[in-house]
Amino acid sequence: MSCDTFKPLLMGYLDEELTALEAVRVEQHLEECHDCTAELDDFRKLKEVTRNMRVVMPDDKYWDEYWSNIYNRLERKAGWILLSLGSIILSAYGLYWVIAEVFLDKNVHPVIRIGVLTLIVGFCTLLVSVLRERFFLSKSDKYERIKR
Amino acid sequence: MNPIEEGSAIERCKNGDREAFGLIVQKYMKPAYYVALGYVGRPDDALDISQDAFINAFRHIKRFDSSKSFFPWFYSILKNLCLNHLSRSRRRKEDSIDQMVEEEGQSRIPVETVNPEQGAVQRDIEVRIGKALQRLRPKEREIIILQHFQDYSYQEIADLLGIPIGTVMSRLYSARRELRRELERMGVRY
Ligand SMILES: [Zn+2]
């Protein structure tokens, strides 16, 4: 077998992660291959120099807050959804009421009726625009992080 | 938490139980942090992004096939967020060349020695190794952080990333070879 097959196994040998059988095969190869022996030696030195090194961990307080941060944001998210749902239901009812009571009532002064109509058209335009933006955003960037 | 307990926690998550999701987060927050750190390189960003990934995971938990293990699925969400973050910060860097020069010189993965003995010399090596790590490709950095700096076993890494042990070894080989090359380039002797 060529050296290339053994290179990854050198890692397992160095880190003592091989089965006994694999380790024996690597040792047999090392006995007859100077290159792999030298390379293993370099890797061993690298491992030695970084032996006691760790990636710096965030302080404990970050880990203590980690889950509560997530929980609060999930909860807030649920709150927002309910809030939006409620406002949509109430707005729809309000709209129905205004149209029925004011706009279709011939006794109301025409200026007020035109004003109410303009208000409704404006409100609907804004609503559609906001919904389209949210929909577009969630489609194009499914995993985009949520801004806090 | 064993796989069976994990499975039942996931089922409860699917029914909207946020407390059950807490168990999953507690189990995987540290590996999630290391993976994110491997990609984005900055500890505070890694904390933020890994939390965002858990939030996205909970929102899409119904799509998760609970006969499989959680982390490899979660990993793909986390990786996407990290890549988004990187492409956005790259765009920002292009806007400001000064900042790019500054960051090239300074950015490094923070490493520290447990029970340090040598003081200044050791600290200098830590800084250089941190910079060399920063120069690796994300996949290489990730496996080096997990195996080399956090002592995860090959089996643990294989389970976390959902890859065979043979792939763990070949990735580790090319990552360590790159790390040696970077250190040599920076004139580190050991
Ligand atoms: Zn050889």
Short mmCIF file of C-alpha atoms in Angstrom, two decimals, chain A residues 6 9-10 13-14 23-41 44:
data_model
loop_
_atom_site.label_atom_id
_atom_site.label_comp_id
_atom_site.label_asym_id
_atom_site.label_seq_id
_atom_site.Cartn_x
_atom_site.Cartn_y
_atom_site.Cartn_z
CA PHE A 6 -1.21 5.65 5.61
CA LEU A 9 -3.86 6.66 9.73
CA LEU A 10 -0.79 8.45 11.10
CA TYR A 13 -1.80 6.41 15.47
CA LEU A 14 -0.57 9.68 17.00
CA ALA A 23 -1.86 0.22 14.76
CA VAL A 24 0.20 -2.85 13.87
CA ARG A 25 -0.22 -2.13 10.16
CA VAL A 26 0.94 1.45 10.68
CA GLU A 27 3.95 0.30 12.71
CA GLN A 28 4.93 -2.17 10.00
CA HIS A 29 4.78 0.62 7.42
CA LEU A 30 6.76 3.01 9.64
CA GLU A 31 9.56 0.45 9.96
CA GLU A 32 10.17 0.48 6.24
CA CYS A 33 9.19 4.09 5.39
CA HIS A 34 11.48 6.92 6.32
CA ASP A 35 9.17 9.68 4.99
CA CYS A 36 6.18 8.70 7.06
CA THR A 37 8.35 8.27 10.16
CA ALA A 38 9.75 11.78 9.71
CA GLU A 39 6.29 13.22 9.12
CA LEU A 40 4.87 11.47 12.16
CA ASP A 41 7.73 12.98 14.15
CA ARG A 44 4.25 14.66 17.29
#
